[in-house]
């Protein structure tokens, strides 16, 4: 056989450092022509072997490393995310309850602002500010996707923009609910944390108790907490804006007057009930409009 | 909000342009309808079967919505005008491709004159199916066919102008003192009621919409008159009311989303302050490009929340 044993040599370099030793092993122990059978003498690498001898009867008594491995196998991103969202919502509810209880008692006592920040930190409720970077990334992504022209500053006609948007990714988009059969969610705005099949999970900004609002309604406890909101897509319309960066080179005078501008779009939630993976290759069709509004 | 999705455009072909007198009649009709409380009107351009569409895409829609809008904008700021195309179809094999006209008109309607045409039009992407109510329908309306269309979101139109127009009024016949309607008008009315009853029976009173089809100001009727008419035909109050409020709105949304959205998923624009995002066309203008219509300064969008936060950081 005419082989130069390159594969074996490579394996042996993992175990032995000296080239001479490898050559010797290959010629003496691994030759096909000699008396002995061809064997590769490999040394264990990586983690140390368990020197203890296990009884075959007690295989379950294994060390922590294996348990961890088994645990890691069971955990996947999907379930982790689910657990994270559920615990966050539970914690948000707890904080809201505490604020409500405080407000009830505070009527008799002197009013001192409730230490919301501390509790939010304690319960690890996601802050709106943490997701601002994600929104930056999304704006860059959507500008790359939509804008055309040399320098990526021109907006193409809607016939090419809209299909691209329909199969775009919306994680990180800043959305506003502008219509819904569930009137309580109208007006909610936040950054999309996760785009599920039947809902958008938004991270909404907090409002301070002394936040100056246009309406005279006091800030509700849940508004003070912020955090995650799950908004069902069905019968809901979401609005978002795409920022178009100004043209820097030409028309400097005009741009200083106009500044950046944005183009608004809205998503018909009832037609968007797909997982984002399925949506990318989906062929959409017109349907009966009864379930849109 | 009251809807009337059929106000006749004076011409029915591409060669003739409407005269000043005809335009004045149209203005009068629109004014009368607005006085009666209708805020959303669709100008209907009816096209016979054998007329071919012009090759120039800008000439496909003869209705000059911009000038109409400019005419009424000052007086009636809440009046919304849309355009509609009605195609008369007798033989489905000779039907022209709808894809050419789909983005030019807000609403696409068809008027089938045979059963074969009706079955063919149901599979087309149209919003409204209307029948010529003056003559007795030459075929029997089957429940299965009609409801198949209704399930797909196509609406059926009851156009009341043929009933009230024509040689209306009383004429004295046979030299006797008997007062009776002239034959042609009475026949039209008889056929109208027969056809409406057929349509209500076949559609199980679902998916109907009422429109005027008025070409003259005197042919406009108030919503209460329509209620009265439909109740006479056996519709209950809620369904009668839906036929000039909810159902036309749905037909309008269906038609407008064809232009305004990609397969009803992503819609252009996001101003829902009058809750008519899905069908409003205030920003649209044939001279402006898409970007000029929908762009707005960053400060007016909710994104300024983010800008504010970023400055704080």
Coordinates of C-alpha atoms in Angstrom, one line a residue:
Chain A
X1 CA 0.0 0.0 0.0
X2 CA 1.3 3.3 -1.0
X3 CA 0.3 5.7 1.8
X4 CA 2.1 8.4 3.7
X5 CA -0.2 8.1 6.7
X6 CA -1.0 11.8 6.8
X7 CA -4.1 11.4 8.8
X8 CA -2.5 9.2 11.4
X9 CA 0.4 11.7 11.6
X10 CA -2.0 14.5 12.2
X11 CA -3.7 12.5 15.0
X12 CA -0.4 11.7 16.6
X13 CA 0.7 15.4 16.6
X14 CA -2.1 16.0 19.1
X15 CA -0.6 13.5 21.5
X16 CA 3.2 13.7 20.9
X17 CA 5.2 16.8 20.4
X18 CA 8.4 15.5 18.9
X19 CA 8.4 14.6 15.2
X20 CA 11.0 11.8 15.7
X21 CA 8.7 10.0 18.2
X22 CA 5.8 10.2 15.8
X23 CA 7.9 8.8 13.0
X24 CA 9.1 6.0 15.2
X25 CA 5.6 5.1 16.4
X26 CA 4.3 5.0 12.9
X27 CA 7.1 2.9 11.5
X28 CA 7.2 0.4 14.4
X29 CA 3.7 0.1 15.8
X30 CA 1.6 1.0 12.8
X31 CA 3.3 -0.8 9.9
X32 CA 1.0 -3.0 8.0
X33 CA 3.9 -5.3 7.0
X34 CA 5.2 -6.2 10.4
X35 CA 4.1 -9.0 12.7
X36 CA 2.0 -6.8 15.0
X37 CA -1.4 -5.5 14.1
X38 CA -1.6 -1.8 13.1
X39 CA -2.5 0.2 16.2
X40 CA -2.4 3.9 17.0
X41 CA -1.1 4.7 20.4
X42 CA -2.9 7.8 21.4
X43 CA -2.7 9.7 24.6
X44 CA -5.9 11.2 26.2
X45 CA -6.2 14.9 25.7
X46 CA -8.4 17.5 27.2
X47 CA -10.1 16.8 30.5
X48 CA -8.7 14.4 33.0
X49 CA -10.1 11.0 33.1
X50 CA -12.0 9.7 36.0
X51 CA -9.5 7.5 37.8
X52 CA -12.2 6.0 40.1
X53 CA -13.5 2.6 39.1
X54 CA -17.2 2.6 39.0
X55 CA -19.3 -0.4 39.9
X56 CA -21.4 -1.4 37.0
X57 CA -24.4 -1.8 39.3
X58 CA -24.4 1.9 40.4
X59 CA -24.3 3.7 37.1
X60 CA -26.6 6.4 38.4
X61 CA -24.1 7.7 41.0
X62 CA -22.3 9.9 38.5
X63 CA -20.6 13.2 39.1
X64 CA -22.0 16.7 38.7
X65 CA -20.4 17.1 35.2
X66 CA -22.8 14.6 33.6
X67 CA -25.8 16.0 35.3
X68 CA -24.9 19.4 34.0
X69 CA -24.6 18.0 30.5
X70 CA -28.0 16.3 30.7
X71 CA -29.5 19.6 32.0
X72 CA -27.8 21.4 29.1
X73 CA -29.3 19.0 26.6
X74 CA -32.8 19.7 27.9
X75 CA -32.4 23.4 27.9
X76 CA -32.8 25.2 24.6
X77 CA -33.2 28.8 23.6
X78 CA -36.9 28.4 22.9
X79 CA -37.8 27.1 26.4
X80 CA -35.4 29.6 28.1
X81 CA -37.0 32.5 26.3
X82 CA -40.4 31.2 27.3
X83 CA -39.4 30.9 31.0
X84 CA -37.8 34.3 30.9
X85 CA -40.9 36.0 29.5
X86 CA -43.1 34.2 31.9
X87 CA -41.0 35.1 35.0
X88 CA -40.7 38.7 33.9
X89 CA -44.4 39.0 33.5
X90 CA -44.9 37.4 36.9
X91 CA -42.4 39.8 38.4
X92 CA -44.0 42.8 36.7
X93 CA -47.3 41.8 38.2
X94 CA -45.7 41.6 41.6
X95 CA -44.2 45.1 41.4
X96 CA -47.6 46.5 40.2
X97 CA -49.3 44.9 43.2
X98 CA -46.8 46.4 45.5
X99 CA -47.3 49.9 44.0
X100 CA -51.0 49.5 44.3
X101 CA -50.8 48.4 47.9
X102 CA -48.5 51.3 48.6
X103 CA -50.8 53.8 47.0
X104 CA -53.7 52.5 49.1
X105 CA -51.8 53.1 52.3
X106 CA -50.2 56.3 51.2
X107 CA -53.5 58.1 51.1
X108 CA -53.4 58.3 54.9
X109 CA -49.7 58.7 55.3
X110 CA -47.5 61.5 53.9
X111 CA -46.8 61.0 50.3
X112 CA -43.3 59.7 49.5
X113 CA -42.6 58.4 46.0
X114 CA -42.5 54.7 45.8
X115 CA -39.0 53.3 45.2
X116 CA -39.7 51.8 41.8
X117 CA -36.2 51.7 40.6
X118 CA -35.0 49.6 43.4
X119 CA -37.7 47.0 42.9
X120 CA -37.2 47.0 39.1
X121 CA -33.5 46.2 39.7
X122 CA -34.4 43.6 42.3
X123 CA -36.8 41.8 40.0
X124 CA -34.6 42.2 36.9
X125 CA -37.4 43.7 34.9
X126 CA -36.0 44.6 31.4
X127 CA -35.5 48.3 30.9
X128 CA -36.4 50.1 27.7
X129 CA -33.0 51.7 27.5
X130 CA -31.3 48.3 27.2
X131 CA -33.1 47.7 23.9
X132 CA -32.2 51.0 22.3
X133 CA -29.1 49.5 20.8
X134 CA -31.3 46.8 19.2
X135 CA -33.4 49.4 17.7
X136 CA -30.3 51.1 16.2
X137 CA -29.4 47.8 14.6
X138 CA -32.8 47.3 13.2
X139 CA -32.9 50.8 11.7
X140 CA -29.6 50.1 10.0
X141 CA -30.9 46.7 8.8
X142 CA -34.1 48.1 7.4
X143 CA -32.3 51.0 5.7
X144 CA -29.9 48.5 4.1
X145 CA -32.8 46.4 3.0
X146 CA -35.0 49.1 1.5
X147 CA -33.0 52.0 0.3
X148 CA -31.4 51.8 -3.1
X149 CA -29.3 54.0 -5.2
X150 CA -25.6 54.7 -5.1
X151 CA -25.0 55.7 -1.4
X152 CA -28.2 54.0 -0.2
X153 CA -30.1 57.2 0.2
X154 CA -33.0 56.9 -2.3
X155 CA -36.4 55.4 -1.6
X156 CA -37.6 53.0 -4.2
X157 CA -41.3 52.9 -5.3
X158 CA -43.8 51.1 -3.0
X159 CA -44.1 48.1 -5.3
X160 CA -40.6 47.0 -4.4
X161 CA -40.6 48.3 -0.8
X162 CA -43.7 46.6 0.5
X163 CA -42.9 43.0 -0.4
X164 CA -39.5 43.4 1.2
X165 CA -41.1 44.7 4.3
X166 CA -43.5 41.8 4.4
X167 CA -40.7 39.3 4.7
X168 CA -38.5 41.5 6.9
X169 CA -37.4 40.8 10.4
X170 CA -39.1 43.0 13.1
X171 CA -37.1 42.2 16.2
X172 CA -35.9 45.6 17.4
X173 CA -38.4 47.7 15.6
X174 CA -40.1 50.5 17.5
X175 CA -43.8 49.9 17.1
X176 CA -47.0 51.6 18.1
X177 CA -50.4 49.9 18.3
X178 CA -52.8 52.2 16.4
X179 CA -55.9 50.0 16.2
X180 CA -57.1 46.9 18.0
X181 CA -60.4 45.3 19.0
X182 CA -58.9 45.2 22.4
X183 CA -59.0 48.9 23.1
X184 CA -56.7 48.7 26.2
X185 CA -53.7 48.0 24.1
X186 CA -54.2 50.9 21.7
X187 CA -51.4 53.4 22.1
X188 CA -48.9 51.0 23.6
X189 CA -45.5 51.6 22.0
X190 CA -42.2 49.9 22.5
X191 CA -39.3 48.0 20.9
X192 CA -40.1 44.5 19.6
X193 CA -38.1 42.0 21.7
X194 CA -39.5 38.9 20.1
X195 CA -41.8 38.3 17.1
X196 CA -43.9 35.2 17.9
X197 CA -46.5 33.5 15.7
X198 CA -49.5 35.1 17.3
X199 CA -48.1 38.1 19.2
X200 CA -45.4 40.8 19.3
X201 CA -43.6 41.0 22.6
X202 CA -42.7 44.7 23.1
X203 CA -40.5 46.3 25.7
X204 CA -42.2 49.5 26.7
X205 CA -40.7 52.6 28.3
X206 CA -41.4 53.5 31.9
X207 CA -43.1 56.6 32.9
X208 CA -42.1 58.4 36.1
X209 CA -44.8 59.3 38.6
X210 CA -44.1 63.0 38.0
X211 CA -43.9 62.5 34.2
X212 CA -45.5 65.4 32.5
X213 CA -48.2 63.9 30.3
X214 CA -50.6 65.8 28.0
X215 CA -53.6 64.1 29.5
X216 CA -54.5 64.7 33.1
X217 CA -54.8 61.0 33.8
X218 CA -52.3 59.9 36.5
X219 CA -49.7 57.4 35.5
X220 CA -50.9 54.0 36.2
X221 CA -48.7 51.5 38.2
X222 CA -48.2 49.3 35.2
X223 CA -46.9 52.4 33.2
X224 CA -44.5 53.1 36.0
X225 CA -43.1 49.5 35.8
X226 CA -42.8 49.3 32.0
X227 CA -41.1 46.1 31.0
X228 CA -42.6 43.5 28.6
X229 CA -46.0 43.6 27.0
X230 CA -47.5 40.8 24.9
X231 CA -49.7 42.2 22.1
X232 CA -51.7 39.8 20.1
X233 CA -51.5 40.3 16.4
X234 CA -55.1 39.3 15.7
X235 CA -57.4 42.3 14.9
X236 CA -54.6 44.7 15.6
X237 CA -52.7 47.2 13.5
X238 CA -49.1 48.2 14.3
X239 CA -47.4 51.3 13.0
X240 CA -43.7 51.8 12.6
X241 CA -41.4 54.3 10.9
X242 CA -38.3 53.9 8.7
X243 CA -35.8 56.8 9.0
X244 CA -34.4 57.9 5.7
X245 CA -31.0 59.5 6.3
X246 CA -30.5 62.9 4.6
X247 CA -28.4 63.3 1.6
X248 CA -25.1 64.8 2.8
X249 CA -23.4 65.7 -0.3
X250 CA -26.0 67.5 -2.3
X251 CA -28.3 70.3 -1.3
X252 CA -26.7 71.2 2.0
X253 CA -28.8 74.2 2.4
X254 CA -32.1 72.4 2.0
X255 CA -31.2 69.6 4.4
X256 CA -30.5 71.9 7.3
X257 CA -34.1 73.1 7.0
X258 CA -35.7 69.7 6.6
X259 CA -33.5 67.4 8.7
X260 CA -34.1 63.7 8.8
X261 CA -37.4 62.5 7.7
X262 CA -39.2 59.1 8.1
X263 CA -41.7 57.1 6.1
X264 CA -44.6 55.5 8.0
X265 CA -45.9 52.0 7.4
X266 CA -48.3 49.8 9.3
X267 CA -48.7 46.1 9.8
X268 CA -52.0 44.4 9.5
X269 CA -51.7 42.0 12.4
X270 CA -54.3 39.5 11.3
X271 CA -52.3 38.9 8.1
X272 CA -49.1 38.6 10.0
X273 CA -49.8 35.5 12.1
X274 CA -46.8 33.5 11.0
X275 CA -43.5 32.8 12.7
X276 CA -40.8 35.0 11.3
X277 CA -39.0 32.0 9.8
X278 CA -42.1 30.9 7.9
X279 CA -42.9 34.5 6.8
X280 CA -39.7 35.0 5.0
X281 CA -40.6 32.5 2.2
X282 CA -44.4 33.0 2.4
X283 CA -46.5 33.8 -0.6
X284 CA -49.2 36.1 0.7
X285 CA -52.8 36.2 -0.7
X286 CA -55.7 38.6 -0.4
X287 CA -58.5 37.4 1.8
X288 CA -61.8 38.4 3.2
X289 CA -61.3 41.7 5.1
X290 CA -63.8 40.9 7.8
X291 CA -61.1 39.9 10.3
X292 CA -58.8 42.8 9.7
X293 CA -60.5 45.4 11.9
Chain B
X1 CA -70.2 57.6 8.4
X2 CA -72.4 56.9 5.5
X3 CA -71.0 55.4 2.3
X4 CA -72.3 55.6 -1.3
X5 CA -70.1 53.7 -3.6
X6 CA -71.8 54.5 -6.8
X7 CA -72.1 58.0 -8.2
X8 CA -72.2 57.8 -11.9
X9 CA -69.4 59.4 -14.0
X10 CA -71.0 61.1 -17.0
X11 CA -69.1 59.2 -19.7
X12 CA -69.0 55.5 -20.3
X13 CA -66.1 55.3 -22.7
X14 CA -62.7 56.7 -23.2
X15 CA -63.3 58.8 -26.3
X16 CA -65.8 61.3 -24.9
X17 CA -64.9 63.8 -22.3
X18 CA -67.5 65.0 -19.9
X19 CA -69.0 68.4 -20.9
X20 CA -69.3 71.3 -18.5
X21 CA -73.0 70.7 -18.1
X22 CA -72.4 67.0 -17.2
X23 CA -69.7 68.0 -14.7
X24 CA -72.1 70.5 -13.1
X25 CA -74.7 67.7 -12.7
X26 CA -72.0 65.6 -11.0
X27 CA -71.1 68.4 -8.7
X28 CA -74.7 68.9 -7.8
X29 CA -75.2 65.2 -7.2
X30 CA -72.1 65.0 -4.9
X31 CA -73.3 68.1 -3.0
X32 CA -76.8 66.7 -2.5
X33 CA -75.4 63.4 -1.3
X34 CA -73.1 65.2 1.1
X35 CA -76.0 67.2 2.4
X36 CA -77.8 64.0 3.1
X37 CA -74.9 62.9 5.3
X38 CA -72.8 60.7 3.0
X39 CA -69.1 61.4 3.6
X40 CA -67.5 58.6 1.5
X41 CA -68.5 58.7 -2.2
X42 CA -67.1 56.6 -5.0
X43 CA -67.3 57.9 -8.5
X44 CA -68.3 55.1 -10.8
X45 CA -66.9 54.7 -14.3
X46 CA -69.0 52.1 -16.1
X47 CA -67.4 50.3 -19.0
X48 CA -69.1 48.1 -21.6
X49 CA -67.6 44.8 -22.4
X50 CA -66.3 45.5 -25.9
X51 CA -64.4 48.6 -24.9
X52 CA -60.6 48.1 -24.7
X53 CA -58.4 49.8 -22.1
X54 CA -56.0 52.4 -23.5
X55 CA -52.4 51.5 -23.6
X56 CA -51.2 54.5 -21.8
X57 CA -51.5 53.6 -18.1
X58 CA -52.2 57.2 -17.2
X59 CA -55.3 57.3 -19.3
X60 CA -56.9 54.2 -17.8
X61 CA -58.6 56.2 -15.1
X62 CA -60.6 59.0 -16.8
X63 CA -62.0 60.3 -13.5
X64 CA -60.1 63.4 -12.5
X65 CA -60.2 63.0 -8.7
X66 CA -57.7 65.7 -8.0
X67 CA -59.8 68.5 -9.6
X68 CA -63.0 67.1 -8.0
X69 CA -61.3 67.1 -4.7
X70 CA -60.0 70.6 -5.2
X71 CA -63.5 71.7 -6.0
X72 CA -65.0 70.4 -2.8
X73 CA -62.1 70.7 -0.5
X74 CA -63.0 74.1 0.9
X75 CA -66.7 73.6 1.3
X76 CA -66.8 70.0 2.5
X77 CA -63.4 69.1 4.1
X78 CA -64.8 65.8 5.4
X79 CA -65.9 64.6 2.0
X80 CA -63.9 61.7 0.8
X81 CA -63.9 60.8 -2.9
X82 CA -62.9 57.5 -4.4
X83 CA -62.9 56.1 -7.9
X84 CA -64.6 52.9 -9.0
X85 CA -64.7 50.9 -12.2
X86 CA -67.6 48.7 -13.2
X87 CA -67.0 46.2 -16.0
X88 CA -70.0 44.7 -17.7
X89 CA -69.2 41.1 -18.4
X90 CA -71.3 38.9 -20.6
X91 CA -68.9 36.3 -21.9
X92 CA -66.1 35.5 -19.4
X93 CA -63.8 34.3 -22.2
X94 CA -63.6 37.8 -23.6
X95 CA -62.9 39.4 -20.3
X96 CA -59.9 41.6 -20.3
X97 CA -57.1 41.2 -17.8
X98 CA -57.9 43.0 -14.6
X99 CA -54.2 43.3 -13.6
X100 CA -53.9 46.4 -15.8
X101 CA -56.5 48.4 -14.1
X102 CA -56.2 47.1 -10.6
X103 CA -53.9 49.8 -9.3
X104 CA -55.7 52.6 -11.1
X105 CA -59.1 52.4 -9.5
X106 CA -59.9 52.3 -5.8
X107 CA -62.7 49.8 -6.2
X108 CA -63.2 47.2 -9.0
X109 CA -66.8 46.1 -9.6
X110 CA -68.3 43.8 -12.2
X111 CA -71.7 43.5 -13.6
X112 CA -72.3 40.0 -14.9
X113 CA -75.2 39.6 -17.3
X114 CA -75.2 35.8 -17.5
X115 CA -74.8 32.9 -15.1
X116 CA -71.6 31.8 -16.6
X117 CA -70.1 35.3 -16.2
X118 CA -71.3 35.4 -12.6
X119 CA -69.5 32.2 -11.8
X120 CA -66.4 33.4 -13.5
X121 CA -66.3 36.8 -11.7
X122 CA -66.4 35.2 -8.3
X123 CA -62.9 33.8 -8.9
X124 CA -61.6 37.2 -10.0
X125 CA -60.1 39.7 -7.5
X126 CA -63.1 42.1 -7.5
X127 CA -64.8 43.9 -4.6
X128 CA -68.4 44.4 -5.7
X129 CA -70.7 42.4 -7.9
X130 CA -73.7 44.4 -9.1
X131 CA -76.6 43.4 -11.3
X132 CA -78.7 45.4 -13.7
X133 CA -81.8 45.6 -11.5
X134 CA -84.1 47.1 -14.2
X135 CA -84.5 44.1 -16.3
X136 CA -85.5 40.7 -14.9
X137 CA -82.3 38.7 -14.2
X138 CA -81.9 36.1 -17.0
X139 CA -80.8 33.5 -14.6
X140 CA -81.7 32.1 -11.2
X141 CA -79.4 33.3 -8.3
X142 CA -78.3 30.2 -6.5
X143 CA -77.5 30.4 -2.8
X144 CA -74.3 28.4 -3.2
X145 CA -72.8 30.7 -5.9
X146 CA -73.8 33.9 -4.1
X147 CA -72.6 32.8 -0.6
X148 CA -69.4 31.5 -2.1
X149 CA -68.7 35.0 -3.2
X150 CA -69.8 36.5 0.1
X151 CA -67.4 34.2 2.0
X152 CA -64.6 35.5 -0.1
X153 CA -65.5 39.0 0.9
X154 CA -67.1 40.1 -2.3
X155 CA -70.2 42.3 -1.7
X156 CA -73.4 42.5 -3.8
X157 CA -74.7 45.9 -4.7
X158 CA -78.3 47.0 -4.8
X159 CA -78.4 50.2 -6.8
X160 CA -81.6 52.1 -6.3
X161 CA -81.5 54.8 -9.0
X162 CA -83.1 52.6 -11.7
X163 CA -86.1 52.3 -9.5
X164 CA -86.6 56.0 -8.9
X165 CA -85.5 57.3 -12.3
X166 CA -86.9 56.7 -15.7
X167 CA -90.3 58.0 -16.9
X168 CA -91.4 58.3 -13.3
X169 CA -94.6 59.7 -11.9
X170 CA -98.1 59.1 -12.9
X171 CA -99.4 59.3 -16.4
X172 CA -103.0 59.0 -17.5
X173 CA -103.4 56.1 -19.8
X174 CA -106.3 54.8 -22.0
X175 CA -108.1 58.2 -21.9
X176 CA -109.9 57.0 -18.8
X177 CA -109.6 58.7 -15.5
X178 CA -107.6 55.7 -14.0
X179 CA -104.3 56.9 -12.7
X180 CA -101.6 54.4 -13.1
X181 CA -97.9 54.3 -13.6
X182 CA -96.6 54.3 -17.1
X183 CA -95.7 50.9 -18.2
X184 CA -92.0 51.2 -18.5
X185 CA -91.6 52.7 -15.1
X186 CA -93.9 50.2 -13.4
X187 CA -92.1 47.3 -15.1
X188 CA -88.7 48.7 -13.9
X189 CA -90.0 48.9 -10.4
X190 CA -91.5 45.5 -10.5
X191 CA -88.3 44.0 -11.8
X192 CA -86.3 45.9 -9.2
X193 CA -88.2 44.4 -6.3
X194 CA -88.2 41.0 -7.8
X195 CA -84.4 41.1 -8.2
X196 CA -83.7 42.5 -4.8
X197 CA -85.8 39.8 -3.2
X198 CA -84.0 37.2 -5.2
X199 CA -80.6 38.7 -4.1
X200 CA -81.7 38.8 -0.4
X201 CA -82.9 35.2 -0.6
X202 CA -79.8 33.9 -2.3
X203 CA -77.3 35.8 -0.1
X204 CA -79.3 35.0 3.1
X205 CA -79.1 38.8 3.7
X206 CA -75.4 38.8 4.1
X207 CA -72.8 41.0 2.3
X208 CA -75.3 43.4 0.7
X209 CA -74.6 47.1 0.1
X210 CA -76.8 49.8 -1.2
X211 CA -75.7 52.6 -3.4
X212 CA -77.4 55.3 -5.3
X213 CA -76.0 55.1 -8.8
X214 CA -77.2 58.6 -9.1
X215 CA -76.5 60.6 -12.3
X216 CA -78.7 63.4 -11.2
X217 CA -79.1 65.3 -7.9
X218 CA -82.7 64.3 -7.6
X219 CA -81.9 60.6 -7.6
X220 CA -80.1 60.8 -4.2
X221 CA -82.0 59.5 -1.2
X222 CA -81.3 59.8 2.5
X223 CA -80.3 56.8 4.6
X224 CA -83.7 56.6 6.3
X225 CA -85.4 56.2 2.9
X226 CA -83.0 53.3 2.2
X227 CA -83.8 51.8 5.6
X228 CA -87.4 52.0 4.7
X229 CA -86.9 50.4 1.3
X230 CA -84.8 47.5 2.7
X231 CA -87.2 46.8 5.5
X232 CA -90.0 46.6 3.0
X233 CA -87.9 43.9 1.2
X234 CA -87.6 42.0 4.5
X235 CA -84.2 42.9 5.9
X236 CA -83.9 43.5 9.6
X237 CA -82.8 46.9 10.9
X238 CA -79.2 46.0 11.7
X239 CA -78.5 44.4 8.4
X240 CA -80.3 47.2 6.6
X241 CA -78.1 49.7 8.4
X242 CA -75.0 47.7 7.7
X243 CA -75.7 47.8 4.0
X244 CA -74.8 51.5 3.8
X245 CA -72.3 51.7 6.7
X246 CA -70.3 48.6 7.5
X247 CA -70.5 46.6 4.3
X248 CA -69.5 49.4 1.9
X249 CA -66.6 50.2 4.3
X250 CA -65.4 46.6 4.0
X251 CA -65.7 46.7 0.2
X252 CA -63.7 50.0 0.2
X253 CA -61.0 48.6 2.5
X254 CA -60.7 45.5 0.3
X255 CA -60.3 47.7 -2.8
X256 CA -58.0 50.3 -1.2
X257 CA -55.7 47.7 0.3
X258 CA -55.0 46.4 -3.1
X259 CA -53.3 49.7 -3.9
X260 CA -52.2 50.7 -0.4
X261 CA -50.7 47.4 0.7
X262 CA -48.8 44.4 -0.3
X263 CA -51.4 41.6 -0.2
X264 CA -53.0 43.1 2.8
X265 CA -49.9 42.7 5.0
X266 CA -47.9 46.0 5.1
X267 CA -49.9 49.2 4.5
X268 CA -48.4 52.5 3.5
X269 CA -48.8 55.3 6.0
X270 CA -49.5 55.0 9.7
X271 CA -51.8 57.9 10.6
X272 CA -54.9 56.4 12.1
X273 CA -56.2 59.6 13.8
X274 CA -59.6 59.3 12.0
X275 CA -59.6 55.5 12.2
X276 CA -59.6 55.2 8.4
X277 CA -56.0 54.2 7.9
X278 CA -56.8 51.3 5.6
X279 CA -58.7 53.2 3.0
X280 CA -58.0 57.0 3.3
X281 CA -56.5 58.6 0.2
X282 CA -56.0 62.2 1.4
X283 CA -52.3 62.1 0.8
X284 CA -52.6 60.6 -2.7
X285 CA -52.2 62.8 -5.7
X286 CA -51.5 61.6 -9.2
X287 CA -48.7 64.2 -9.5
X288 CA -46.8 63.3 -6.4
X289 CA -44.5 60.3 -6.0
X290 CA -45.0 57.8 -3.2
X291 CA -42.3 59.2 -1.1
X292 CA -43.5 62.8 -1.3
X293 CA -46.9 61.6 -0.2
X294 CA -45.9 59.6 2.9
X295 CA -42.7 61.2 4.2
X296 CA -42.9 63.3 7.2
X297 CA -40.4 65.0 9.6
X298 CA -38.9 62.8 12.3
X299 CA -40.2 65.0 15.1
X300 CA -43.8 64.1 14.2
X301 CA -43.3 60.3 14.5
X302 CA -43.3 58.4 17.8
X303 CA -39.6 57.8 17.2
X304 CA -38.8 61.0 18.9
X305 CA -39.3 59.1 22.2
X306 CA -36.2 57.2 21.3
X307 CA -34.3 60.3 20.2
X308 CA -35.1 61.8 23.6
X309 CA -33.9 58.8 25.5
X310 CA -30.7 58.6 23.5
X311 CA -29.9 62.2 24.3
X312 CA -30.3 61.5 28.0
X313 CA -27.8 58.6 27.9

